[in-house]
């Protein structure tokens, strides 16, 4: 019984550690996204563009998606 509980706790702790790692990665990605939004807003203001105009220019500058076979 004690061995079974130890195994269950080990599995639980391993899952918690994995979850913490995933949450950390998600936070890093959100921080990068937040930084990109701030940079976009600064550039938009620097060029005196409205948000819709700046967004349209950004979308137009994106590369075309690869052609499907």
PDB file of C-alpha atoms in Angstrom:
ATOM      1  CA  UNK A   1       0.000   0.000   0.000  1.00  0.00           C
ATOM      2  CA  UNK A   2       2.758   2.455   0.946  1.00  0.00           C
ATOM      3  CA  UNK A   3       4.673   1.573  -2.211  1.00  0.00           C
ATOM      4  CA  UNK A   4       1.561   2.243  -4.292  1.00  0.00           C
ATOM      5  CA  UNK A   5       1.090   5.639  -2.593  1.00  0.00           C
ATOM      6  CA  UNK A   6       4.753   6.524  -3.221  1.00  0.00           C
ATOM      7  CA  UNK A   7       4.332   5.670  -6.894  1.00  0.00           C
ATOM      8  CA  UNK A   8       1.176   7.775  -7.108  1.00  0.00           C
ATOM      9  CA  UNK A   9       2.917  10.720  -5.425  1.00  0.00           C
ATOM     10  CA  UNK A  10       5.904  10.416  -7.756  1.00  0.00           C
ATOM     11  CA  UNK A  11       3.565  10.474 -10.757  1.00  0.00           C
ATOM     12  CA  UNK A  12       1.722  13.458  -9.305  1.00  0.00           C
ATOM     13  CA  UNK A  13       4.949  15.385  -8.654  1.00  0.00           C
ATOM     14  CA  UNK A  14       6.264  14.598 -12.131  1.00  0.00           C
ATOM     15  CA  UNK A  15       3.014  15.891 -13.635  1.00  0.00           C
ATOM     16  CA  UNK A  16       3.207  19.035 -11.522  1.00  0.00           C
ATOM     17  CA  UNK A  17       6.790  19.667 -12.611  1.00  0.00           C
ATOM     18  CA  UNK A  18       5.842  19.208 -16.262  1.00  0.00           C
ATOM     19  CA  UNK A  19       2.886  21.557 -15.832  1.00  0.00           C
ATOM     20  CA  UNK A  20       5.121  24.183 -14.216  1.00  0.00           C
ATOM     21  CA  UNK A  21       7.531  23.932 -17.144  1.00  0.00           C
ATOM     22  CA  UNK A  22       4.703  24.356 -19.672  1.00  0.00           C
ATOM     23  CA  UNK A  23       3.313  27.341 -17.750  1.00  0.00           C
ATOM     24  CA  UNK A  24       6.779  28.905 -17.726  1.00  0.00           C
ATOM     25  CA  UNK A  25       7.089  28.482 -21.489  1.00  0.00           C
ATOM     26  CA  UNK A  26       3.643  30.004 -22.006  1.00  0.00           C
ATOM     27  CA  UNK A  27       4.577  32.990 -19.835  1.00  0.00           C
ATOM     28  CA  UNK A  28       7.732  33.545 -21.879  1.00  0.00           C
ATOM     29  CA  UNK A  29       5.710  33.451 -25.100  1.00  0.00           C
ATOM     30  CA  UNK A  30       3.166  35.902 -23.685  1.00  0.00           C
ATOM     31  CA  UNK A  31       5.981  38.241 -22.598  1.00  0.00           C
ATOM     32  CA  UNK A  32       7.379  38.170 -26.145  1.00  0.00           C
ATOM     33  CA  UNK A  33       3.918  38.826 -27.560  1.00  0.00           C
ATOM     34  CA  UNK A  34       3.397  41.738 -25.159  1.00  0.00           C
ATOM     35  CA  UNK A  35       6.760  43.205 -26.184  1.00  0.00           C
ATOM     36  CA  UNK A  36       5.841  42.899 -29.861  1.00  0.00           C
ATOM     37  CA  UNK A  37       2.538  44.706 -29.288  1.00  0.00           C
ATOM     38  CA  UNK A  38       4.347  47.557 -27.509  1.00  0.00           C
ATOM     39  CA  UNK A  39       6.938  47.830 -30.286  1.00  0.00           C
ATOM     40  CA  UNK A  40       4.170  47.864 -32.901  1.00  0.00           C
ATOM     41  CA  UNK A  41       2.353  50.650 -31.031  1.00  0.00           C
ATOM     42  CA  UNK A  42       5.561  52.701 -30.742  1.00  0.00           C
ATOM     43  CA  UNK A  43       6.315  52.316 -34.448  1.00  0.00           C
ATOM     44  CA  UNK A  44       2.730  53.175 -35.361  1.00  0.00           C
ATOM     45  CA  UNK A  45       2.896  56.385 -33.337  1.00  0.00           C
ATOM     46  CA  UNK A  46       6.331  57.242 -34.726  1.00  0.00           C
ATOM     47  CA  UNK A  47       4.980  57.102 -38.282  1.00  0.00           C
ATOM     48  CA  UNK A  48       1.741  58.853 -37.327  1.00  0.00           C
ATOM     49  CA  UNK A  49      -0.430  55.982 -38.551  1.00  0.00           C
ATOM     50  CA  UNK A  50      -3.858  55.053 -37.274  1.00  0.00           C
ATOM     51  CA  UNK A  51      -4.126  51.577 -35.811  1.00  0.00           C
ATOM     52  CA  UNK A  52      -6.169  50.159 -38.749  1.00  0.00           C
ATOM     53  CA  UNK A  53      -3.746  51.607 -41.308  1.00  0.00           C
ATOM     54  CA  UNK A  54      -0.725  50.297 -39.438  1.00  0.00           C
ATOM     55  CA  UNK A  55      -2.295  46.847 -39.079  1.00  0.00           C
ATOM     56  CA  UNK A  56      -3.137  46.734 -42.786  1.00  0.00           C
ATOM     57  CA  UNK A  57       0.467  47.658 -43.620  1.00  0.00           C
ATOM     58  CA  UNK A  58       1.745  44.958 -41.288  1.00  0.00           C
ATOM     59  CA  UNK A  59      -0.481  42.311 -42.868  1.00  0.00           C
ATOM     60  CA  UNK A  60       0.523  43.425 -46.355  1.00  0.00           C
ATOM     61  CA  UNK A  61       4.194  43.027 -45.403  1.00  0.00           C
ATOM     62  CA  UNK A  62       3.772  39.411 -44.285  1.00  0.00           C
ATOM     63  CA  UNK A  63       5.105  36.769 -46.648  1.00  0.00           C
ATOM     64  CA  UNK A  64       2.569  34.806 -48.643  1.00  0.00           C
ATOM     65  CA  UNK A  65       1.754  31.364 -47.260  1.00  0.00           C
ATOM     66  CA  UNK A  66       3.360  28.443 -49.082  1.00  0.00           C
ATOM     67  CA  UNK A  67       1.373  27.052 -51.973  1.00  0.00           C
ATOM     68  CA  UNK A  68      -0.496  23.852 -51.282  1.00  0.00           C
ATOM     69  CA  UNK A  69       0.336  20.818 -53.390  1.00  0.00           C
TER      70      UNK A  69
END
